[in-house]
mmCIF file with all atom_site columns, C-alpha atoms in Angstrom:
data_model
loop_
_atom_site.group_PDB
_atom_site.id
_atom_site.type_symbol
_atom_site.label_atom_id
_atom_site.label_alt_id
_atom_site.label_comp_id
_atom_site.label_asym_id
_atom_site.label_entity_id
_atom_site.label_seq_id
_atom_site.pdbx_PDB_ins_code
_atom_site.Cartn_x
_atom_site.Cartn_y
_atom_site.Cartn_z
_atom_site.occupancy
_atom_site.B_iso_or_equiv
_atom_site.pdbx_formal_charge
_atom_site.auth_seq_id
_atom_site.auth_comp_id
_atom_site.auth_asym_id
_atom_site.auth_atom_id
_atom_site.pdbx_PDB_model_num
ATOM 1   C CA . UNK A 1 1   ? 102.019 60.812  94.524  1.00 0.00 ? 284 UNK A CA 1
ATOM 2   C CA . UNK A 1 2   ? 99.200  63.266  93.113  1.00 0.00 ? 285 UNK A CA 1
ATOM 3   C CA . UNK A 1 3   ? 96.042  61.585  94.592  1.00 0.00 ? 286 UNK A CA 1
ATOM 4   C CA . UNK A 1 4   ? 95.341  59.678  97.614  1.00 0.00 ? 287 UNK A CA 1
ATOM 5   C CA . UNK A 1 5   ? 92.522  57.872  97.557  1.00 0.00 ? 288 UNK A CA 1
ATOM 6   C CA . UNK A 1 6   ? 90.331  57.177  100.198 1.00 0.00 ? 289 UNK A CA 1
ATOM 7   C CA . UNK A 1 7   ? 91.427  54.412  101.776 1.00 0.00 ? 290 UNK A CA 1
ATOM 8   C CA . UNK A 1 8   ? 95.357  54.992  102.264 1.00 0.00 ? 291 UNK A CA 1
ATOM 9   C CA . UNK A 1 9   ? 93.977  57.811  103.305 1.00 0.00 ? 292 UNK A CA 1
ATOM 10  C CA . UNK A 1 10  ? 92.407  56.313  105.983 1.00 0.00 ? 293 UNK A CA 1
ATOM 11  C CA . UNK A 1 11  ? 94.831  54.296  106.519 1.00 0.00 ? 294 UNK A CA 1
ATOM 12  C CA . UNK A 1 12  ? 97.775  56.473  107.248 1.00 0.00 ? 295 UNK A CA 1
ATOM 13  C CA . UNK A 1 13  ? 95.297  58.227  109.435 1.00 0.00 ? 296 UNK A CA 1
ATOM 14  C CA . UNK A 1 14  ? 94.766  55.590  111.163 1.00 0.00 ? 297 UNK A CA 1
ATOM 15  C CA . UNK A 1 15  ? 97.903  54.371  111.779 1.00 0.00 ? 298 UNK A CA 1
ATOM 16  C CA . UNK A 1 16  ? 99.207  57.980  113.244 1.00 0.00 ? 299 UNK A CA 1
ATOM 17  C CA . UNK A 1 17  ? 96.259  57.538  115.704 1.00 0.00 ? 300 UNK A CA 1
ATOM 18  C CA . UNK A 1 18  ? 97.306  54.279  116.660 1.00 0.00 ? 301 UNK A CA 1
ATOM 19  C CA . UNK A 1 19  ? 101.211 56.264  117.852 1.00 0.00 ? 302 UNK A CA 1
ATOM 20  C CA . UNK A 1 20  ? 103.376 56.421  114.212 1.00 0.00 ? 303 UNK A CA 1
ATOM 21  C CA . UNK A 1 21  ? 104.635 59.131  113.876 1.00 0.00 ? 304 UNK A CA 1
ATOM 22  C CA . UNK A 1 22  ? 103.947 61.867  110.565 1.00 0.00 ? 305 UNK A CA 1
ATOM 23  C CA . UNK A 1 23  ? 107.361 61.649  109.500 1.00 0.00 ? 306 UNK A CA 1
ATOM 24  C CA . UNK A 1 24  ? 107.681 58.074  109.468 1.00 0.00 ? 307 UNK A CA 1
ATOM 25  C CA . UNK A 1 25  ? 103.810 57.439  107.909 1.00 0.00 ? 308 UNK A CA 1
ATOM 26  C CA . UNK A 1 26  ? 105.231 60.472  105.325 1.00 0.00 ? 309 UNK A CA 1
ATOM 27  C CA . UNK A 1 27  ? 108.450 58.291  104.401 1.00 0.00 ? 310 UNK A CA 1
ATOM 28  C CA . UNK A 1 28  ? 106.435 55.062  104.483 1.00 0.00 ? 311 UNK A CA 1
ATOM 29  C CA . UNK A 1 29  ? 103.753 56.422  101.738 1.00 0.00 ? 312 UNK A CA 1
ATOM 30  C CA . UNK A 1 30  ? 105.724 58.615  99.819  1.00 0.00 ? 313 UNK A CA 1
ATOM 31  C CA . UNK A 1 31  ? 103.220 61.385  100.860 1.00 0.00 ? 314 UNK A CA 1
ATOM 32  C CA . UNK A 1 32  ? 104.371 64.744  102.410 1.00 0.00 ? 315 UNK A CA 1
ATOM 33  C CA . UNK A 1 33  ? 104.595 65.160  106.218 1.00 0.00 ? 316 UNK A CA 1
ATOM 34  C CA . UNK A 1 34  ? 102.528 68.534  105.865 1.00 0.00 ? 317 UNK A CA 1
ATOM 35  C CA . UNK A 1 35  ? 99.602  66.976  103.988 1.00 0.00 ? 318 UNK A CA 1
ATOM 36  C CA . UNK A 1 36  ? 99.571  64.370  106.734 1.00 0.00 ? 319 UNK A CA 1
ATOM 37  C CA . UNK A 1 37  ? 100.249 66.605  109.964 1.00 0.00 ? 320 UNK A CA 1
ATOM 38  C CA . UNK A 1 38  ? 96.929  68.558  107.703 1.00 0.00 ? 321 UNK A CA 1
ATOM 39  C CA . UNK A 1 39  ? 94.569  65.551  107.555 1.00 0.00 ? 322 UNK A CA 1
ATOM 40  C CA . UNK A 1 40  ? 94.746  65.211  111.448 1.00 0.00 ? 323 UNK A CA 1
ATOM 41  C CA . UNK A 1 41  ? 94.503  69.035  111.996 1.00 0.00 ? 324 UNK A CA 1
ATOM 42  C CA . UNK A 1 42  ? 91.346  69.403  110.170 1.00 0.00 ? 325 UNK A CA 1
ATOM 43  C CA . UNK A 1 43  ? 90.157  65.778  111.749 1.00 0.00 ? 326 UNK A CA 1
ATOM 44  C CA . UNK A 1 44  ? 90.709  67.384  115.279 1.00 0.00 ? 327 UNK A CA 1
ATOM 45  C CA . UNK A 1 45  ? 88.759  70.537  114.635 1.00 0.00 ? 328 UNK A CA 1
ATOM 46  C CA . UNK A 1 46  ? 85.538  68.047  112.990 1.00 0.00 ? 329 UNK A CA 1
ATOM 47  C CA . UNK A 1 47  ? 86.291  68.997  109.350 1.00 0.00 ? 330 UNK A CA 1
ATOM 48  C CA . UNK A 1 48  ? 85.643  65.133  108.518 1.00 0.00 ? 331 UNK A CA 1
ATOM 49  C CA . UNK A 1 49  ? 84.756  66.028  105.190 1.00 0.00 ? 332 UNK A CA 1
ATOM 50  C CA . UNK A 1 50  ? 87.513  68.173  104.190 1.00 0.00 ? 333 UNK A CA 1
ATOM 51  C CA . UNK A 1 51  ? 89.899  65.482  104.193 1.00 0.00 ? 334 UNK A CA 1
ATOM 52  C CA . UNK A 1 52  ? 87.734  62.326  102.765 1.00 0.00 ? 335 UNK A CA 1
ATOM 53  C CA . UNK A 1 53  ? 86.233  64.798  100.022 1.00 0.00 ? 336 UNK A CA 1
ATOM 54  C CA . UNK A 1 54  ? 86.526  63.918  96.590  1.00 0.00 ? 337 UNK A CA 1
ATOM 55  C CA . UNK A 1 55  ? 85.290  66.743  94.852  1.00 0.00 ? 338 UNK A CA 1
ATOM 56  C CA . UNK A 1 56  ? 87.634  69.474  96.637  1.00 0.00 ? 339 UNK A CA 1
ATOM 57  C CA . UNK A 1 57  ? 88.745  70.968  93.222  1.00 0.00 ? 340 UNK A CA 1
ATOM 58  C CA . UNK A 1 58  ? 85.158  71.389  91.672  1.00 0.00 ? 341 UNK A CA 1
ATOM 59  C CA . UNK A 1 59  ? 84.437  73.974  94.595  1.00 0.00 ? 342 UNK A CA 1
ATOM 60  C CA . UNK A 1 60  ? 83.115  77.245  93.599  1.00 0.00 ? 343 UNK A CA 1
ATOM 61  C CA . UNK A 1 61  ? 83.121  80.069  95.960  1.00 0.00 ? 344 UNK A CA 1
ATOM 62  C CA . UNK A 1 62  ? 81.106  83.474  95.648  1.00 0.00 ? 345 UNK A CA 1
ATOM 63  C CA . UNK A 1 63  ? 82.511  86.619  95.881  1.00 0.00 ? 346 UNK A CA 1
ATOM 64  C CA . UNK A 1 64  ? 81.118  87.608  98.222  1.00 0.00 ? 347 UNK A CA 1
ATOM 65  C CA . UNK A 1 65  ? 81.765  84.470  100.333 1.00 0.00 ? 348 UNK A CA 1
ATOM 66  C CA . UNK A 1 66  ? 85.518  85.396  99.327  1.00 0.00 ? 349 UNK A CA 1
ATOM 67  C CA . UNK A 1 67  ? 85.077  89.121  100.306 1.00 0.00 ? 350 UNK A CA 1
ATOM 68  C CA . UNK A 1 68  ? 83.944  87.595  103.833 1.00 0.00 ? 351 UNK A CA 1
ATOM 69  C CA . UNK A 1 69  ? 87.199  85.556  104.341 1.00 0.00 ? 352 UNK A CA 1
ATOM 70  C CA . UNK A 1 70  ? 89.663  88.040  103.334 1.00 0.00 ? 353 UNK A CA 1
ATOM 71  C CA . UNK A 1 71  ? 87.749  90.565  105.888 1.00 0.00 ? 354 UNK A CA 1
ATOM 72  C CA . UNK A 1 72  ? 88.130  87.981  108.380 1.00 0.00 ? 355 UNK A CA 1
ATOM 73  C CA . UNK A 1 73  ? 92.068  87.380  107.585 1.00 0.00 ? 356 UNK A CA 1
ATOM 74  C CA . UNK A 1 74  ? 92.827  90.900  108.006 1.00 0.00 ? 357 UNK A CA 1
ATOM 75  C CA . UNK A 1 75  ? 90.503  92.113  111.299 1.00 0.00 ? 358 UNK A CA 1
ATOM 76  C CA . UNK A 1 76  ? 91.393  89.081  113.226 1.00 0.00 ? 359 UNK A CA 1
ATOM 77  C CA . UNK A 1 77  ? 94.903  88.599  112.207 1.00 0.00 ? 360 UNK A CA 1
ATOM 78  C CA . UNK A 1 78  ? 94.047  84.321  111.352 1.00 0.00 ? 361 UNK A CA 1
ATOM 79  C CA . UNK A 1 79  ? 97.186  82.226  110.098 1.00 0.00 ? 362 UNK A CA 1
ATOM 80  C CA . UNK A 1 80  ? 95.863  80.105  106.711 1.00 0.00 ? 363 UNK A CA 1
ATOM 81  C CA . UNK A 1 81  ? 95.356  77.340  108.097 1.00 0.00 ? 364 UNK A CA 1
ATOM 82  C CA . UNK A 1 82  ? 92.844  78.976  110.832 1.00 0.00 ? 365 UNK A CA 1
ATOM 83  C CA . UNK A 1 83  ? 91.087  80.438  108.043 1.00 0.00 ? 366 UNK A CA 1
ATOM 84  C CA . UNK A 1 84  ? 91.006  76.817  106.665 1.00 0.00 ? 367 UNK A CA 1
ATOM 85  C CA . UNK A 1 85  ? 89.425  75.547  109.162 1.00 0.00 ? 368 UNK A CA 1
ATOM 86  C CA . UNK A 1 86  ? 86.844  78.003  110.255 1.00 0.00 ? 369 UNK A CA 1
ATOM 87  C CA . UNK A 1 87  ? 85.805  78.164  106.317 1.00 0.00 ? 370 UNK A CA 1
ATOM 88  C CA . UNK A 1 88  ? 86.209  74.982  105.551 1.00 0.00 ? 371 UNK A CA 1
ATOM 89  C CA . UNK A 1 89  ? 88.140  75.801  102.648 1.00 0.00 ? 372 UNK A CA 1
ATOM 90  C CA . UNK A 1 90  ? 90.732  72.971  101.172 1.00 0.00 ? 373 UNK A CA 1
ATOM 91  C CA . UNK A 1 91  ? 93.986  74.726  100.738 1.00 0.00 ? 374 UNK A CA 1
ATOM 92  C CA . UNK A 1 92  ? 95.753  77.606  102.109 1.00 0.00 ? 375 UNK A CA 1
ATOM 93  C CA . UNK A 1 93  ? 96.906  78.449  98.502  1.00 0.00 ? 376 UNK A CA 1
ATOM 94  C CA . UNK A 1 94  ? 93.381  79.240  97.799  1.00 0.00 ? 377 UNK A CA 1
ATOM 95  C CA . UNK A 1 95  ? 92.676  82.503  100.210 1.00 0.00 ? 378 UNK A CA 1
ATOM 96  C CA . UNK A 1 96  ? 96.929  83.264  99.455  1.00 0.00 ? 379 UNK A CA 1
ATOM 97  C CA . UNK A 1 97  ? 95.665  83.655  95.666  1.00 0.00 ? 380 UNK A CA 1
ATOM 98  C CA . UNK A 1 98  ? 92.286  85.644  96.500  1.00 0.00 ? 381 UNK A CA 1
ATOM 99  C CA . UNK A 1 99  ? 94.345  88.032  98.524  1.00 0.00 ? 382 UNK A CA 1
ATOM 100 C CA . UNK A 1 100 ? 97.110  88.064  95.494  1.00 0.00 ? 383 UNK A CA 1
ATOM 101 C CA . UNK A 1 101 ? 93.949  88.385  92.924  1.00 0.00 ? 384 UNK A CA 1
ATOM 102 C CA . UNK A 1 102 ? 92.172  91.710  94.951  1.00 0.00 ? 385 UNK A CA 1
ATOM 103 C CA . UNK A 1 103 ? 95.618  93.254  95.607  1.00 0.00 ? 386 UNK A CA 1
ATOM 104 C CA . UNK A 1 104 ? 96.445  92.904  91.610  1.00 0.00 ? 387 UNK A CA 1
ATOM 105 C CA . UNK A 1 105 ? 92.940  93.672  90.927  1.00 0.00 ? 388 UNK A CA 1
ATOM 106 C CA . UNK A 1 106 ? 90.439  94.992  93.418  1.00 0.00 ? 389 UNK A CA 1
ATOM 107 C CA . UNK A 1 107 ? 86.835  92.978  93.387  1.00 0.00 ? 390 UNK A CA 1
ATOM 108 C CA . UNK A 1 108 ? 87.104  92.207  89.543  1.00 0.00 ? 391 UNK A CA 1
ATOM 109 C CA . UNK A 1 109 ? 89.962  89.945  90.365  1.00 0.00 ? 392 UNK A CA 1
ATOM 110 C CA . UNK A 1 110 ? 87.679  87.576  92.607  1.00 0.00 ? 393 UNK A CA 1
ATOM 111 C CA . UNK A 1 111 ? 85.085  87.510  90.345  1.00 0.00 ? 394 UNK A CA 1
ATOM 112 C CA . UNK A 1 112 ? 87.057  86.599  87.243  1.00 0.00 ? 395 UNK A CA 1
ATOM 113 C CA . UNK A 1 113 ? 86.588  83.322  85.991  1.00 0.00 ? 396 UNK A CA 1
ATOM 114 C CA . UNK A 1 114 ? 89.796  80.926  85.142  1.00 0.00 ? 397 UNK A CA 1
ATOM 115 C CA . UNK A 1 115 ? 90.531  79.898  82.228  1.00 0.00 ? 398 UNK A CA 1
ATOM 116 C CA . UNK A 1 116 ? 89.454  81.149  77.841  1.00 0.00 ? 399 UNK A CA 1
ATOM 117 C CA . UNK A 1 117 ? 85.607  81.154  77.411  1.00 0.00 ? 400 UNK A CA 1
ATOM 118 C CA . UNK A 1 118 ? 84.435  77.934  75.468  1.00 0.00 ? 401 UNK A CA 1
ATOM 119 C CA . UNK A 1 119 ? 84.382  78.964  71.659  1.00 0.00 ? 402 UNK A CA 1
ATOM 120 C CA . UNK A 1 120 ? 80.851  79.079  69.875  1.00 0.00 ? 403 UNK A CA 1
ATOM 121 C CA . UNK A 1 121 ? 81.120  77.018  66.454  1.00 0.00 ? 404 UNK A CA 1
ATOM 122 C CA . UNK A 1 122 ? 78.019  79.306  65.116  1.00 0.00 ? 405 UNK A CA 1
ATOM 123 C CA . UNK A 1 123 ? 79.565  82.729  65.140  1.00 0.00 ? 406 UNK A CA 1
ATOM 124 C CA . UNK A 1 124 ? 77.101  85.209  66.505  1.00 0.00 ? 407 UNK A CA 1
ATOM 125 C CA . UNK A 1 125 ? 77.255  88.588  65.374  1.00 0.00 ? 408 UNK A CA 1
ATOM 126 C CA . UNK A 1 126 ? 78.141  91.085  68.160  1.00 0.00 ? 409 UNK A CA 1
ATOM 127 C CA . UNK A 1 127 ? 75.126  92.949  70.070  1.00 0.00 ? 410 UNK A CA 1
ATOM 128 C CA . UNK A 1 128 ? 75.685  96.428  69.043  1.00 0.00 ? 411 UNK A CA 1
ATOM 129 C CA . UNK A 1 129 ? 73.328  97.867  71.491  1.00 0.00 ? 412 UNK A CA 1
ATOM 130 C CA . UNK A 1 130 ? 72.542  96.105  74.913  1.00 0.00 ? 413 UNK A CA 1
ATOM 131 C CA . UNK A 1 131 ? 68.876  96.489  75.402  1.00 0.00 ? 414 UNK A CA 1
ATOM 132 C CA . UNK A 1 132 ? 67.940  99.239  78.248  1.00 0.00 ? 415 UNK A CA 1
ATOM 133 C CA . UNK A 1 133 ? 67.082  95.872  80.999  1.00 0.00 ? 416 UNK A CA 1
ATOM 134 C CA . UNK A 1 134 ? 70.566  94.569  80.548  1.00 0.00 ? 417 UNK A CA 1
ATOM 135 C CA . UNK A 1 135 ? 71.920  97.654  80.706  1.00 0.00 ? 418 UNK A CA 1
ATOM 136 C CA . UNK A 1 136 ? 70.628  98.704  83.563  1.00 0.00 ? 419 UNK A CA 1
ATOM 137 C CA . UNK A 1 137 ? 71.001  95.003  85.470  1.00 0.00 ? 420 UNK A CA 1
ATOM 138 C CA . UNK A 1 138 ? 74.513  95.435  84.407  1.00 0.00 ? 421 UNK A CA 1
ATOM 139 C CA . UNK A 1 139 ? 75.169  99.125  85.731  1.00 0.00 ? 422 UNK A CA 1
ATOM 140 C CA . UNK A 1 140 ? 73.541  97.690  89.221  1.00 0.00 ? 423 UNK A CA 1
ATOM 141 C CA . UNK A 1 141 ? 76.079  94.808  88.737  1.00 0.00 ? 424 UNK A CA 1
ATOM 142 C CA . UNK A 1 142 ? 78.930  96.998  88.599  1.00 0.00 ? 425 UNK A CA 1
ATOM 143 C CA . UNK A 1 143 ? 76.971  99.094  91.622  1.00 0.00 ? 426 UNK A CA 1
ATOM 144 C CA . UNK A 1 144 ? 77.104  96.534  93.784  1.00 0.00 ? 427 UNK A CA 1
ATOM 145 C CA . UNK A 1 145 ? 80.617  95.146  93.340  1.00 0.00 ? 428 UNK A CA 1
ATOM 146 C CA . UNK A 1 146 ? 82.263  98.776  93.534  1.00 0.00 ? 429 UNK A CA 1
ATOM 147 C CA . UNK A 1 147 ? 79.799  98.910  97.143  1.00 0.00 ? 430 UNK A CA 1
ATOM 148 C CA . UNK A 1 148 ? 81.343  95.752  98.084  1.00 0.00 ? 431 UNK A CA 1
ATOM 149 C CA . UNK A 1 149 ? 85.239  96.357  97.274  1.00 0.00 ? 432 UNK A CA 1
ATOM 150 C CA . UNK A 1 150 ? 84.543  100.267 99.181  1.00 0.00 ? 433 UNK A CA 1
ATOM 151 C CA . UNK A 1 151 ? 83.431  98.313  102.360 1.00 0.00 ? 434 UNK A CA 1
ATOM 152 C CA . UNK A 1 152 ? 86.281  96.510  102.115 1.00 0.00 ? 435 UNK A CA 1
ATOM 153 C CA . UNK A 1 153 ? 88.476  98.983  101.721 1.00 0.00 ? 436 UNK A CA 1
ATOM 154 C CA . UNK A 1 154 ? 87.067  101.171 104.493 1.00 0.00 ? 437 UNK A CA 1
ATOM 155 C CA . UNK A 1 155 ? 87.213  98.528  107.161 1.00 0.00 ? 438 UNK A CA 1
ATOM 156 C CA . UNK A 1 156 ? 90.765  97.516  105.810 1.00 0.00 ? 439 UNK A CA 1
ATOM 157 C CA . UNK A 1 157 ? 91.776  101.377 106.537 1.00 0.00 ? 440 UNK A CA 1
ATOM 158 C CA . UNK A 1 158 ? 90.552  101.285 109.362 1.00 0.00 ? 441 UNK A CA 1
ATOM 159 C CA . UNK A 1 159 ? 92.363  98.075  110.878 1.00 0.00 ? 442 UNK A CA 1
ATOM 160 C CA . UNK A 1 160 ? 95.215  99.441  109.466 1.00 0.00 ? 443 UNK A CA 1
ATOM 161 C CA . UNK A 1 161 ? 94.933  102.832 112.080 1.00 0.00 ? 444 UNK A CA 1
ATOM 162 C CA . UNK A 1 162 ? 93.898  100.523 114.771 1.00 0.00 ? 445 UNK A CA 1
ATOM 163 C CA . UNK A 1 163 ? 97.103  98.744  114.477 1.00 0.00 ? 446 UNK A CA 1
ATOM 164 C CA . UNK A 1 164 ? 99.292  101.921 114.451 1.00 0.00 ? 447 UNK A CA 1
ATOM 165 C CA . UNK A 1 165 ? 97.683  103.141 117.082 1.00 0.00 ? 448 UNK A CA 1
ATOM 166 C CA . UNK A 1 166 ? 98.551  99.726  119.225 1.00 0.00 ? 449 UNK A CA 1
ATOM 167 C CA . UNK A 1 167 ? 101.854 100.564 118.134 1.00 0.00 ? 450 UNK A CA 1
ATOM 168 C CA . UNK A 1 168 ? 102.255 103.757 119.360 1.00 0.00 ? 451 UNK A CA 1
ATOM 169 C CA . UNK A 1 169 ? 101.520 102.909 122.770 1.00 0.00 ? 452 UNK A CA 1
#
């Protein structure tokens, strides 16, 4: 089954509140036990809207909203699904493929948009020369991001230590 509307949704979410089991509710729907056993987690920690929400896909996250949740993951040693839920963030696959994308390639990689750019049918020549504004809005651009990713990478370094250290004790 690819989507689950609202109301079996509801539903099956009733139903495991009222004492059936996630296994049997997963084998009566045809709907994984995981996604189930994930509905209730998020319902027990209040993220209500996480698991009615429609538009869960259409989600756009900064980078620097990303930055923030990969620096969490790695000071405070968080499973996925704790990330999940403190973020409210749909999927664990999401912050698995951040972490993937800045490992591959650094801040650009979270900042890259998915997908070709939408073709023009007027063909535009190219801007030889960008004028001195955009220029210089761009250099500030690429400023901040290579600010951003060096944060990152200090505090990163230095959980890294603070773990060795633990270990050496």
């Amino acid at each position: 089954m690819s989507k689950i509307n609202y109301e079996l949704k509801q539903q099956i979410i009733k139903e495991y509140f009222n004492g059936t089991g996630a296994t049997t509710l997963s084998k009566k729907y045809k709907v994984s036990n995981s996604v189930i056993l994930r509905w209730i987690n998020r319902i027990k920690n209040e993220n209500f809207e996480m698991v009615i929400s429609e538009n869960r896909h259409r989600i756009e996250y900064s980078v620097e909203f990303k930055i923030k949740v990969l620096s969490y993951k790695n000071s405070h040693n968080c499973t996925l699904s704790e990330l999940c839920n403190k973020f409210k963030i749909y999927s664990e696959s999401t912050i698995y493929f951040w972490q993937r994308q800045f490992d591959e390639l650094g801040i650009i990689g979270l900042s890259r948009k998915r997908g070709n750019p939408k073709m023009n049918k007027n063909k535009v020549t190219k801007q030889t020369k960008l004028s001195k504004d955009d220029e210089l809005k761009q250099l500030k651009e690429e400023n901040l991001m290579l600010r951003i990713q060096n944060e990152y990478l200090k505090k990163l370094k230095d959980l890294d230590q603070k773990q060795a250290k633990k270990k050496q004790w």
